[in-house]
Coordinates of C-alpha atoms in Angstrom, one line a residue:
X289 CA -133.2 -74.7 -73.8
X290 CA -131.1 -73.5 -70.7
X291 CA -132.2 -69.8 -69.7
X292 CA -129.4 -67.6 -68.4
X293 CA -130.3 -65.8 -64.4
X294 CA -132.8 -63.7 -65.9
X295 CA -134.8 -66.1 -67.5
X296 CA -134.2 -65.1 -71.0
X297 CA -133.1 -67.3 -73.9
X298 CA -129.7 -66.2 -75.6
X299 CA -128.7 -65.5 -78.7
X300 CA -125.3 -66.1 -80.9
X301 CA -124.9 -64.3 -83.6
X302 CA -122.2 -67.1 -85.6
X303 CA -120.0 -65.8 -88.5
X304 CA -116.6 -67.0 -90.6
X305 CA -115.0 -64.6 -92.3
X306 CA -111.7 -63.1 -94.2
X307 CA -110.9 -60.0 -95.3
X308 CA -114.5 -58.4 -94.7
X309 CA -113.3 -55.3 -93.4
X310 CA -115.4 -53.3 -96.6
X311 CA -118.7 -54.9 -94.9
X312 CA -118.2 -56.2 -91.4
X313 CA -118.9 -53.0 -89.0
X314 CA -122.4 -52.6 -91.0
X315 CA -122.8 -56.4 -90.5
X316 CA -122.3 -56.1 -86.7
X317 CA -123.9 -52.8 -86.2
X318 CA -127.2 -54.3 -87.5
X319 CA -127.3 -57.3 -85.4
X320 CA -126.1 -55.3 -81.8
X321 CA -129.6 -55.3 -80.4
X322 CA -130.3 -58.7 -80.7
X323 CA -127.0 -60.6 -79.7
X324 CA -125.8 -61.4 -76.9
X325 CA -122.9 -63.1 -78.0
X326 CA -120.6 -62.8 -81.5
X327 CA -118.7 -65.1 -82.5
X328 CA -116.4 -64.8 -85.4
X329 CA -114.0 -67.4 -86.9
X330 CA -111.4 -65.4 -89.2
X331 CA -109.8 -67.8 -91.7
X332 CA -106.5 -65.8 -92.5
X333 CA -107.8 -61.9 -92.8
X334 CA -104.6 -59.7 -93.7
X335 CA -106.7 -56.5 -93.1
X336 CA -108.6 -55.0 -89.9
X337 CA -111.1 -57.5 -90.1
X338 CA -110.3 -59.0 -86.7
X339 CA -109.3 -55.3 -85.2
X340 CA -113.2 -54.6 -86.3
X341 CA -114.9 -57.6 -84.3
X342 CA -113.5 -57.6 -81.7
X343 CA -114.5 -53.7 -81.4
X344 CA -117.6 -54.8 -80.9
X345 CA -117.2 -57.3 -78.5
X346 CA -116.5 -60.5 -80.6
X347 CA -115.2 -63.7 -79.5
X348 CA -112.8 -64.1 -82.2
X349 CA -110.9 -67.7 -83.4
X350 CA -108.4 -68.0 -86.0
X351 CA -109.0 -71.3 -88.0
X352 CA -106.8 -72.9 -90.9
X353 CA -108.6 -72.8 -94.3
X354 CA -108.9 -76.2 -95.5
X355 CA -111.2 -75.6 -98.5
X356 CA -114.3 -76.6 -96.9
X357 CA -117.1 -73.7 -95.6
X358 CA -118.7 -75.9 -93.8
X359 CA -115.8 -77.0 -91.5
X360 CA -115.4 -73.6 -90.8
X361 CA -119.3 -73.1 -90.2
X362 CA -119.0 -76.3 -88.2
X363 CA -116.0 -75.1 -85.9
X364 CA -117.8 -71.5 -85.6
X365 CA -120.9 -73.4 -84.2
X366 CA -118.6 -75.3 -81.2
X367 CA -117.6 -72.0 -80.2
X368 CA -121.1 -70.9 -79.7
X369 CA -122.7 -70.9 -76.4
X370 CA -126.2 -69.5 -76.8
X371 CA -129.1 -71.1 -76.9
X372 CA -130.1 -69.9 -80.9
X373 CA -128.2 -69.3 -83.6
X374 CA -128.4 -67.0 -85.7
X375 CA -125.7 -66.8 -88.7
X376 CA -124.8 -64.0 -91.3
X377 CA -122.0 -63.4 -94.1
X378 CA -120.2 -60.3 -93.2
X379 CA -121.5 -58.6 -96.7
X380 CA -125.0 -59.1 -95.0
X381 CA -127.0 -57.4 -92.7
X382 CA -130.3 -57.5 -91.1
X383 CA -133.3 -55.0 -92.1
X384 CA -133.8 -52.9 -88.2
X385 CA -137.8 -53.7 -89.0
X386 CA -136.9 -57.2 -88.4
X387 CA -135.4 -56.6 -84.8
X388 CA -138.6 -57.2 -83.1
X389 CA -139.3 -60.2 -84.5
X390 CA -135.8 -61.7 -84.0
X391 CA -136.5 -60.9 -80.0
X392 CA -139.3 -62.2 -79.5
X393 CA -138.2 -65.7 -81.0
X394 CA -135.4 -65.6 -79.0
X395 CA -137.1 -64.9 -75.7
X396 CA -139.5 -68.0 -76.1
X397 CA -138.7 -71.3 -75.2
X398 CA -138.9 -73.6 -78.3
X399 CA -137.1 -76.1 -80.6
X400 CA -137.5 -74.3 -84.0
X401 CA -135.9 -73.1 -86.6
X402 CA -137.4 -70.2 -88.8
X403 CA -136.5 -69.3 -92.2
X404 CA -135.5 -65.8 -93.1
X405 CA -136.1 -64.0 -96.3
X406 CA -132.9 -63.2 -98.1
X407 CA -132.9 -60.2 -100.4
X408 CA -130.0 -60.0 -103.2
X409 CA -129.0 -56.7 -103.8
X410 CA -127.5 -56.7 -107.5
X411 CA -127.1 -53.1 -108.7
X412 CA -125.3 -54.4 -111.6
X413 CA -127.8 -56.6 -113.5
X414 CA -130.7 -54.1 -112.2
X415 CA -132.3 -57.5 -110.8
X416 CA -132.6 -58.4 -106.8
X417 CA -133.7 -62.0 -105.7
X418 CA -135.4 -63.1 -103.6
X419 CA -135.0 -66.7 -101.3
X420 CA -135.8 -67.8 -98.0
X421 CA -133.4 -70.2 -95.7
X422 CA -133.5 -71.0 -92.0
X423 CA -130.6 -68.9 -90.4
X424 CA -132.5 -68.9 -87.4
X425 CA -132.4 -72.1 -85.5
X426 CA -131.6 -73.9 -81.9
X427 CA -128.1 -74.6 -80.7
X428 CA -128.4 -78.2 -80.4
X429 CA -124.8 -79.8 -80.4
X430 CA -126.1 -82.8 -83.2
X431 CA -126.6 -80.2 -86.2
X432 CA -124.1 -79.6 -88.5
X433 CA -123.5 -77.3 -91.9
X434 CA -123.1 -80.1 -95.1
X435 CA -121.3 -79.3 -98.4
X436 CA -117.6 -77.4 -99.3
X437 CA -119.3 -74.6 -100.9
X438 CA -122.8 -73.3 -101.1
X439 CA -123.3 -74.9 -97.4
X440 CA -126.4 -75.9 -96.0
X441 CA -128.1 -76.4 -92.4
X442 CA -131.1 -77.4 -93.8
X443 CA -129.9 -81.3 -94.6
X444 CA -129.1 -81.8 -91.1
X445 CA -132.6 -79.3 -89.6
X446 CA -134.6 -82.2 -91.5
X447 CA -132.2 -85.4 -89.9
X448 CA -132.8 -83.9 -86.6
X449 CA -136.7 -83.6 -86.4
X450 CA -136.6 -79.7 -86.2
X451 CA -139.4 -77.8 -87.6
X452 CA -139.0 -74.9 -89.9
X453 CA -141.2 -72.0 -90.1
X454 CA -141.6 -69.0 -92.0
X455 CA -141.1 -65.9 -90.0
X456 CA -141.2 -62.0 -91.5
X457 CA -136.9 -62.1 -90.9
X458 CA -135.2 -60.0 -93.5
X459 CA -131.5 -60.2 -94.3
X460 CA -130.3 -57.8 -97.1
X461 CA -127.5 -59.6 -99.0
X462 CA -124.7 -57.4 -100.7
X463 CA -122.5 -60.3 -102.0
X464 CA -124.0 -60.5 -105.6
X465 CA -123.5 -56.5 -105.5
X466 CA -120.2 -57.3 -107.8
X467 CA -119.0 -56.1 -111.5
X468 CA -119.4 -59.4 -114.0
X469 CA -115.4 -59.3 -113.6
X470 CA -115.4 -59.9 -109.8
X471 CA -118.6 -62.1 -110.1
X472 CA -116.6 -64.6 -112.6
X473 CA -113.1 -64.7 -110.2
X474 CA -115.8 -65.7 -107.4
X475 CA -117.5 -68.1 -109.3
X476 CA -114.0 -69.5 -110.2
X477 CA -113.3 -70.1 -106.8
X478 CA -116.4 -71.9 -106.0
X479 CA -116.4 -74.3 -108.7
X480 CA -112.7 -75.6 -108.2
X481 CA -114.5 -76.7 -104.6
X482 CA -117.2 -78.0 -106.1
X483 CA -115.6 -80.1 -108.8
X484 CA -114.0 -81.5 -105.3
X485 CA -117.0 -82.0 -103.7
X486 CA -118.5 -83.9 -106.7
X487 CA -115.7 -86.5 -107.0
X488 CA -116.4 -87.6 -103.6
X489 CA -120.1 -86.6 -103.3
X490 CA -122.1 -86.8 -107.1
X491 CA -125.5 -85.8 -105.7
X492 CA -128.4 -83.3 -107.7
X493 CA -128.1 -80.8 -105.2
X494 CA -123.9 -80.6 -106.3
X495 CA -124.8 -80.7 -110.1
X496 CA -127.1 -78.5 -110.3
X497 CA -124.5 -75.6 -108.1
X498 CA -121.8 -76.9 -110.8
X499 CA -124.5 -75.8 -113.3
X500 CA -125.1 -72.8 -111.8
X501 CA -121.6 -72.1 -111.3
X502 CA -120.8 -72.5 -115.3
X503 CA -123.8 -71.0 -116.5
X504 CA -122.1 -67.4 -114.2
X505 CA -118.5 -68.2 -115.9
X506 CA -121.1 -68.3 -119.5
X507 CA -119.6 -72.0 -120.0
X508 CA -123.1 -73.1 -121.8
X509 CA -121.8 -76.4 -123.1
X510 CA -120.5 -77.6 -119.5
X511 CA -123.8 -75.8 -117.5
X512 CA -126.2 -77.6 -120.0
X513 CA -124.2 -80.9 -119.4
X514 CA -124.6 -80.9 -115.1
X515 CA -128.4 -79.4 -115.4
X516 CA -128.8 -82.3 -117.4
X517 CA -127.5 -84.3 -114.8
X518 CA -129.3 -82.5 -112.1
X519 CA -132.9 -82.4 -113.3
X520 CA -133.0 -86.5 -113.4
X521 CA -133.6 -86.6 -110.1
X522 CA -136.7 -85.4 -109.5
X523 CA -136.2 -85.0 -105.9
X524 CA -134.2 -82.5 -106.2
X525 CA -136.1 -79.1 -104.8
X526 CA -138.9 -77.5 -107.1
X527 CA -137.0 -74.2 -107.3
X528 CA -134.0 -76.3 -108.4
X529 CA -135.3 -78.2 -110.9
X530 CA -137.3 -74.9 -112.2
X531 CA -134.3 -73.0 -112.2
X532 CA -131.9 -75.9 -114.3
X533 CA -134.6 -76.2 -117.2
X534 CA -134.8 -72.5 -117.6
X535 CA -131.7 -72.0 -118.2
X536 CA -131.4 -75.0 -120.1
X537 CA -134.1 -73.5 -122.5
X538 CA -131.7 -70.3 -122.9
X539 CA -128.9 -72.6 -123.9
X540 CA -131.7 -74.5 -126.6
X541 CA -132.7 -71.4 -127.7
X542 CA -129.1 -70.0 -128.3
X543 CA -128.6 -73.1 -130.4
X544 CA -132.0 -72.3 -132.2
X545 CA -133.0 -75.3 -131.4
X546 CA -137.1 -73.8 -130.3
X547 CA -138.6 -77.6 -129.5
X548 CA -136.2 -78.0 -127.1
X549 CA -136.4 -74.3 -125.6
X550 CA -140.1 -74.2 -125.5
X551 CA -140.0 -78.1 -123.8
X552 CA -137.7 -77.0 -120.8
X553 CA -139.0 -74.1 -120.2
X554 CA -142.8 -75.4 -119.9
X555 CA -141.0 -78.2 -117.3
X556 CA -139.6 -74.9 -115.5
X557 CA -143.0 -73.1 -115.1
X558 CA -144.5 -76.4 -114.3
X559 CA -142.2 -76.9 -111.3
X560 CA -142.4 -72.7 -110.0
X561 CA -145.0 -71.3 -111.4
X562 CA -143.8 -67.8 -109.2
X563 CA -141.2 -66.8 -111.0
X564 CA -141.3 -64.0 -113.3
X565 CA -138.0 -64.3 -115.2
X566 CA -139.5 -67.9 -116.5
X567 CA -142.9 -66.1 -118.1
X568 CA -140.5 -63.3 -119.5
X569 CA -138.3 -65.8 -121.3
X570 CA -141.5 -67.3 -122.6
X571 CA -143.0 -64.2 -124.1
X572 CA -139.5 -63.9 -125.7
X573 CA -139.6 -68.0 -127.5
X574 CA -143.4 -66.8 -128.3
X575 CA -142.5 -63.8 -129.9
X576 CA -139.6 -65.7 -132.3
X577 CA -142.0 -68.2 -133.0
X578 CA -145.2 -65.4 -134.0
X579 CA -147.4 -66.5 -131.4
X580 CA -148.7 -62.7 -130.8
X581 CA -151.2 -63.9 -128.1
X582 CA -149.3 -65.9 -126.2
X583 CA -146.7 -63.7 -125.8
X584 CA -148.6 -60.8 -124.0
X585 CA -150.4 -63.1 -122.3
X586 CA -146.8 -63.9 -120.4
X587 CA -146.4 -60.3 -120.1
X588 CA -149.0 -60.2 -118.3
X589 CA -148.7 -63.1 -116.6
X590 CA -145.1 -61.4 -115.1
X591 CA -146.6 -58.2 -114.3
X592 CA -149.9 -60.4 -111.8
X593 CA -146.7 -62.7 -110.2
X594 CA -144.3 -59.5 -109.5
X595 CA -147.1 -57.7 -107.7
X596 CA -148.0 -61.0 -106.1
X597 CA -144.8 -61.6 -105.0
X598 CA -145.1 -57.9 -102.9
X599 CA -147.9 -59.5 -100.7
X600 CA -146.6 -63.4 -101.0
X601 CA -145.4 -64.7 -97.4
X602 CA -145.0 -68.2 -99.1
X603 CA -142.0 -70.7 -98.8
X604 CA -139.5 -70.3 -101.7
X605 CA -136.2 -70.8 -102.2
X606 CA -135.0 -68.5 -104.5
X607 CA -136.9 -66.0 -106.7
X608 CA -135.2 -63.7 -109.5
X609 CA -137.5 -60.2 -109.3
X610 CA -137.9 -58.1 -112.2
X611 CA -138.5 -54.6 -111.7
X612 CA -141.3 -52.8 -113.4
X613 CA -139.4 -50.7 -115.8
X614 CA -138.3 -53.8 -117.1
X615 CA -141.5 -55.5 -117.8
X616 CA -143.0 -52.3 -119.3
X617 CA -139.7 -51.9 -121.9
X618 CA -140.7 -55.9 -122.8
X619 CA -144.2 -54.9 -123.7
X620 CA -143.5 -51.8 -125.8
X621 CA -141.0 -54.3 -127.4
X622 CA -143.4 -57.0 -128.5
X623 CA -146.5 -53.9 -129.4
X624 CA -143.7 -52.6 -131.8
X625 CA -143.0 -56.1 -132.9
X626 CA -146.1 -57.3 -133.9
X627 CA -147.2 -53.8 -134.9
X628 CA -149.5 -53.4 -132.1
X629 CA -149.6 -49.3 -132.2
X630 CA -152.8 -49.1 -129.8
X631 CA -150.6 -51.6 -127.3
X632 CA -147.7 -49.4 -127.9
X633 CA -149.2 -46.1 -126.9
X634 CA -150.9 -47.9 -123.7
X635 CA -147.8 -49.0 -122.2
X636 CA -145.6 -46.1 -123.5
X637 CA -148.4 -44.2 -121.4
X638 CA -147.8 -46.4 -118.5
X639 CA -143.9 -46.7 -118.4
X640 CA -143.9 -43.0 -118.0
X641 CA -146.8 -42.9 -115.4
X642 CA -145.5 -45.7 -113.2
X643 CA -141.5 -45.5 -113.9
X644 CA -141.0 -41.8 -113.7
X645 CA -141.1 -40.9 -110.3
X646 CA -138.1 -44.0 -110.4
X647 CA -134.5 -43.4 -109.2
X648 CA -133.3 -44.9 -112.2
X649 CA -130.9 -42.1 -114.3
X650 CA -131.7 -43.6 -117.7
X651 CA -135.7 -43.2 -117.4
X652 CA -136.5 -39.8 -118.7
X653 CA -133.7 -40.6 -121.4
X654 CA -135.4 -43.3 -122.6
X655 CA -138.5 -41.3 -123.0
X656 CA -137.2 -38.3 -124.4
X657 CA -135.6 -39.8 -127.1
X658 CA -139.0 -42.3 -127.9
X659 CA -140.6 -38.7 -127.8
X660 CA -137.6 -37.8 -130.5
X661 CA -137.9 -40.6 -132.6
X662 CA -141.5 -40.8 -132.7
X663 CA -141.7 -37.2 -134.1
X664 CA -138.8 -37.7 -136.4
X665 CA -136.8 -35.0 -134.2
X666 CA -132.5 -35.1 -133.8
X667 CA -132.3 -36.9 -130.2
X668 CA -131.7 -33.3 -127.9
X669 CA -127.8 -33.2 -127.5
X670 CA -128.4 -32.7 -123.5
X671 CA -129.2 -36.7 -123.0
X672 CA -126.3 -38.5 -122.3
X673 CA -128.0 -41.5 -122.6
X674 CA -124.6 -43.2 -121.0
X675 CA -126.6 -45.3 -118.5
X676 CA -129.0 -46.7 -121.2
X677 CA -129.2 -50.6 -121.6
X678 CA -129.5 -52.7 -124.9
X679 CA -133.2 -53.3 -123.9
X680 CA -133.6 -50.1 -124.6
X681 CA -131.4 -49.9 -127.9
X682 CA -134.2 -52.6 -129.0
X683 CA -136.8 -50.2 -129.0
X684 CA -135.6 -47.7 -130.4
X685 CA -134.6 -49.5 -133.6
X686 CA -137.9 -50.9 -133.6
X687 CA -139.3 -47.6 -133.7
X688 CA -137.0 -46.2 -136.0
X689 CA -137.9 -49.3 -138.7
X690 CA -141.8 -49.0 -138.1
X691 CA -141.7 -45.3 -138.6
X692 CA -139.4 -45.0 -141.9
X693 CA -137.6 -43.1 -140.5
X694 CA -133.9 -41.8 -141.5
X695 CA -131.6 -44.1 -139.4
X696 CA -128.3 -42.4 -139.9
X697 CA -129.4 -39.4 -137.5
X698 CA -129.8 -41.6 -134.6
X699 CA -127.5 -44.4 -134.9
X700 CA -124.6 -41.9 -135.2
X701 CA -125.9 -40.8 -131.9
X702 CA -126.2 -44.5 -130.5
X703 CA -122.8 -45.2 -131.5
X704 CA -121.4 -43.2 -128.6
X705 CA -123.2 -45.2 -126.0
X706 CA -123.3 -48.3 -128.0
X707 CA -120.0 -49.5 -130.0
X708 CA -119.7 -52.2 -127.8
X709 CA -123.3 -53.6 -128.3
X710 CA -123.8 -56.5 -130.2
X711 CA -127.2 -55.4 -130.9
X712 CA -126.1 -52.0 -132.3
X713 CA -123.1 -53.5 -134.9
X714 CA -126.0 -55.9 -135.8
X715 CA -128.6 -53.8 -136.7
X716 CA -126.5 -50.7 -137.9
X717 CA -124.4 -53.5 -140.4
X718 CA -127.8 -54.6 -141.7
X719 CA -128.7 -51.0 -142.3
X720 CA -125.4 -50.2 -144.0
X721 CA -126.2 -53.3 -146.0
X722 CA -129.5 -52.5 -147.2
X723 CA -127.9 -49.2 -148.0
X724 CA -125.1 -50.3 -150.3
X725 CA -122.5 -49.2 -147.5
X726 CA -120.4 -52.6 -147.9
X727 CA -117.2 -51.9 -146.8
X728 CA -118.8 -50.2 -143.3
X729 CA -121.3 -52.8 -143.1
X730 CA -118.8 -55.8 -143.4
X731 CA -117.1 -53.5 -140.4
X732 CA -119.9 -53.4 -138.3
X733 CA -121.2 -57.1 -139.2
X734 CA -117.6 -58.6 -138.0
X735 CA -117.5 -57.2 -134.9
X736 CA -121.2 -58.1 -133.7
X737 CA -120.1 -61.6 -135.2
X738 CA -116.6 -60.9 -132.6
X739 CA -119.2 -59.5 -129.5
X740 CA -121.7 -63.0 -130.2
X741 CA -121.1 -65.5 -132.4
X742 CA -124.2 -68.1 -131.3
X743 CA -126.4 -65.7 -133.7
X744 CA -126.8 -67.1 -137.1
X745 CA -128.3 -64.2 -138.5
X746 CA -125.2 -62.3 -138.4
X747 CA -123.0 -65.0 -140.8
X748 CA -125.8 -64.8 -143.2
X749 CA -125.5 -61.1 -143.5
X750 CA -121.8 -61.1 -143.4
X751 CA -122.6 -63.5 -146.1
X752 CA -124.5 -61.5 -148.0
X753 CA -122.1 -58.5 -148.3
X754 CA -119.0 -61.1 -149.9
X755 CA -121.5 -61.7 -152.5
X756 CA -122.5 -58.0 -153.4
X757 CA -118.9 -57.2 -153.2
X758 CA -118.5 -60.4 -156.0
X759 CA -116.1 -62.1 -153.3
X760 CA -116.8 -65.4 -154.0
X761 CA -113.9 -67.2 -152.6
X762 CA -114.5 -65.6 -149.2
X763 CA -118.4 -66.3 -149.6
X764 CA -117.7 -69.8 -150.5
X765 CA -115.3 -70.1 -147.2
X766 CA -117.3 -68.5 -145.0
X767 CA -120.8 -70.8 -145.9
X768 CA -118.5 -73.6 -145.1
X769 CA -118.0 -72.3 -141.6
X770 CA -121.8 -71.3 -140.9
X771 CA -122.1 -75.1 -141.7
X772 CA -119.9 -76.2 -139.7
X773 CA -120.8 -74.1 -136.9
X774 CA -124.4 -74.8 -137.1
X775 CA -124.4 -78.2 -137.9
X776 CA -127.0 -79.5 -135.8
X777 CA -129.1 -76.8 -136.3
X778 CA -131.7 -78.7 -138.9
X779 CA -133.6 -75.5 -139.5
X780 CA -130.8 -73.9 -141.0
X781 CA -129.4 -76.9 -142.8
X782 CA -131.6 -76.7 -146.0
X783 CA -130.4 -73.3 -146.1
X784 CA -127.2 -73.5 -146.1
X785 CA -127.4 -76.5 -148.6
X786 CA -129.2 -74.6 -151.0
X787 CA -126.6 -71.4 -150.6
X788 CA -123.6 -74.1 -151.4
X789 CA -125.3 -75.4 -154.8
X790 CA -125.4 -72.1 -155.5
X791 CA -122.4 -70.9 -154.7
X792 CA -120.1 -74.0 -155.7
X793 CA -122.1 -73.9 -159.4
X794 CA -121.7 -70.8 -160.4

């Protein structure tokens, strides 16, 4: 590496960007200590992204967008004149307790490239993830960024001999920090530039982002089909492969097909055995299936790996976190499930010891109305409960079924947070059903049926209310459509055979 008159190493800080106005002065302002040159390649900003860069001292280049990231990463890099690069999305930005580190790399003279520890910030889902990527490397003229969308400098790190090593480097990434409505346009956009990519290009590493990119836009049929596709090569990286067959065994176990959910997600855990999401899904098969044990030994098993990952400064490239609160609403789930009441007051007692002192606004309304339900008190009209989650919905139905306890006082209370939960027209239909409330519970039972209709529970129910309401023309059409729907569903097949003789000989 060439050292400038004062013997020190430079540093680039590369970016492309358009329309990042929102993000890019908190993207700059984090890096300003450790740069000693910026530059930014705009592909057609209409805002003040450019006005912004250059405020800070940019090198700016306009470049024509031709549909291909790494063109523009590529042309970003010949503009660079430092001796590392280090490159950043503008909705990124660099944790300050990483500053040191980042100087001195840069002020020693080696050919390395270090990976940096990426932190998704998703305020949304409640989940952050976790990965680690080399944005840190030499500027040596033979490497270049590989792949339309989702582009990589790792492929050509490996071609060129450079080593890659782990380094403390945090980046805090806001770009998954999006409403499910913005996340889907985004997604949109990438996979019309992967579908491109793949016609020219039909490698694992494409398949499995095509996967990805469905699974987001909740296309299971077309994600299933390209994980498929991916996991064959077993080549493809660990967290890759974990990653395809665990949501592989989601789309299985929407289909009810539980061989084929419990295989893929055993072949996940086999390949990353550090990721918590994989052991929670797990408990949740165990739990459908009875298996008591096993599932609270997965609960468990997710608590040891999230406060493993805390002190973990191991390789990975991507791991989904699970926050505590979380984990402990899972266990009081399963306790009330398999009518564990010893288990149930344990990790009641912990959520409220470990959780409370949490930011989170929902917390102490979760717990006061458990507290409510528990001793068959009216839910206090002060809770707003607005902020609550269908996890939580879960367990207080739970509750209210294990305790006897009359239903109509709280669900008319639920129903202002939870119309739109498919869980809450579920359970409240079955209720109303079990009640003799027909006309209400055929209401209630249609529109869960509207909000998911992969559940098969729900058409046997609706089902159920045609008959006591002597319908039989209606039940008679609507067996045919549960049979049609769920006609590779063997388990349910004798099922619906034996409803048909039934119905069609009477």
């Amino acid at each position: 590496m060439d050292k400038n008159n004062y013997g020190l190493t430079l540093l680039t800080l590369s970016m492309i960007i358009k329309n990042e106005e929102k993000y890019l002065e908190r993207c700059l302002s984090s890096a300003k200590e450790i740069t000693d040159e910026i530059v930014i390649v705009d592909t057609g900003s209409t805002d003040n992204s450019k006005q912004i860069a250059q405020s800070f001292g940019a090198k700016t280049f306009d470049y024509k967008w031709c549909n291909d990231f790494s063109a523009a990463r590529n042309f970003a890099l010949e503009k660079s004149t430092g001796d590392w690069i280090l490159y950043l999305d503008a909705d990124e930005e660099i944790n300050q307790h990483s500053i040191p580190e980042i100087q001195k790399i840069k002020n020693t003279k080696q050919t390395k490239a270090f990976n940096c520890k990426i932190r998704n910030v998703n305020e949304f889902t409640g989940r952050e993830s976790l990965m680690t990527y080399p944005r840190l490397f030499p500027n040596i003229k033979s490497l270049a960024f590989q792949g339309k969308v989702h582009e990589q400098i790792l492929t050509s790190l490996k071609s060129n001999n450079i080593k890659i090593e782990n380094s403390n480097i945090e980046i805090i990434h806001y770009g998954y920090n999006l409403s499910k409505e913005d996340f889907k346009k985004k997604a949109e956009r990438n996979l019309k530039l992967l579908l491109d990519e793949y016609a020219c290009n039909k490698s694992p590493y494409v398949e499995f982002q095509i996967g990805q990119t469905y699974n987001i836009l909740e296309n299971g049929e077309q994600a299933a089909k390209y994980f498929q596709l991916a996991v064959k090569d077993k080549n493809l990286e660990r967290d890759y492969l974990s990653t395809a067959h665990r949501v592989l065994s989601h789309y299985y176990l929407e289909k009810m097909n539980m061989d084929e959910a419990a295989n893929h997600i055993e072949k996940s855990i086999q390949y990353d055995d550090r990721q918590p999401v994989s052991f929670l899904h797990r408990a949740r098969l165990n739990s459908l299936t009875n298996q008591k044990e096993k599932c609270f030994s997965d609960i468990e098993k997710v608590m040891n790996v999230i406060y493993n990952l805390r002190e973990t400064t191991d390789e990975y490239l991507q791991i989904i976190t699970i926050s505590e609160e979380e984990v402990f609403c899972e266990a009081i789930k399963y306790s009330l499930m398999f009518d564990e009441t010893e288990k149930f007051k344990f990790y009641f007692s912990e959520y409220e010891k470990r959780c409370s002192n949490l930011t989170l606004r929902f917390i102490p309304d979760f717990i006061d109305i458990i507290k409510s339900i528990a001793e068959k008190k009216k839910i206090p009209t002060e809770i707003s409960g607005c902020k609550l989650e269908e996890r939580h919905l879960e367990i207080f139905v739970l509750l209210i079924k294990k305790l006897n306890v009359n239903y109509e006082i709280y669900f008319s209370v639920f129903e202002n947070w939870f119309n739109k939960s498919f869980l809450f027209n579920k359970e409240y239909g079955m209720l109303l059903l079990a009640k003799g409330e027909l006309e209400l519970a055929e209401e209630k039972l249609s529109t869960a049926q509207l909000l998911n209709d992969n559940d098969p529970s729900v058409y046997f129910f609706l089902l159920s209310v045609f008959i006591s309401k002597n319908q039989i023309d209606k039940a008679k059409k609507h067996i045919e459509k549960i049979g049609f729907k769920f006609s590779s569903n063997n388990r349910l097949l004798s099922k619906i055979n034996m409803i048909k003789e039934k119905l069609f000989h009477t």
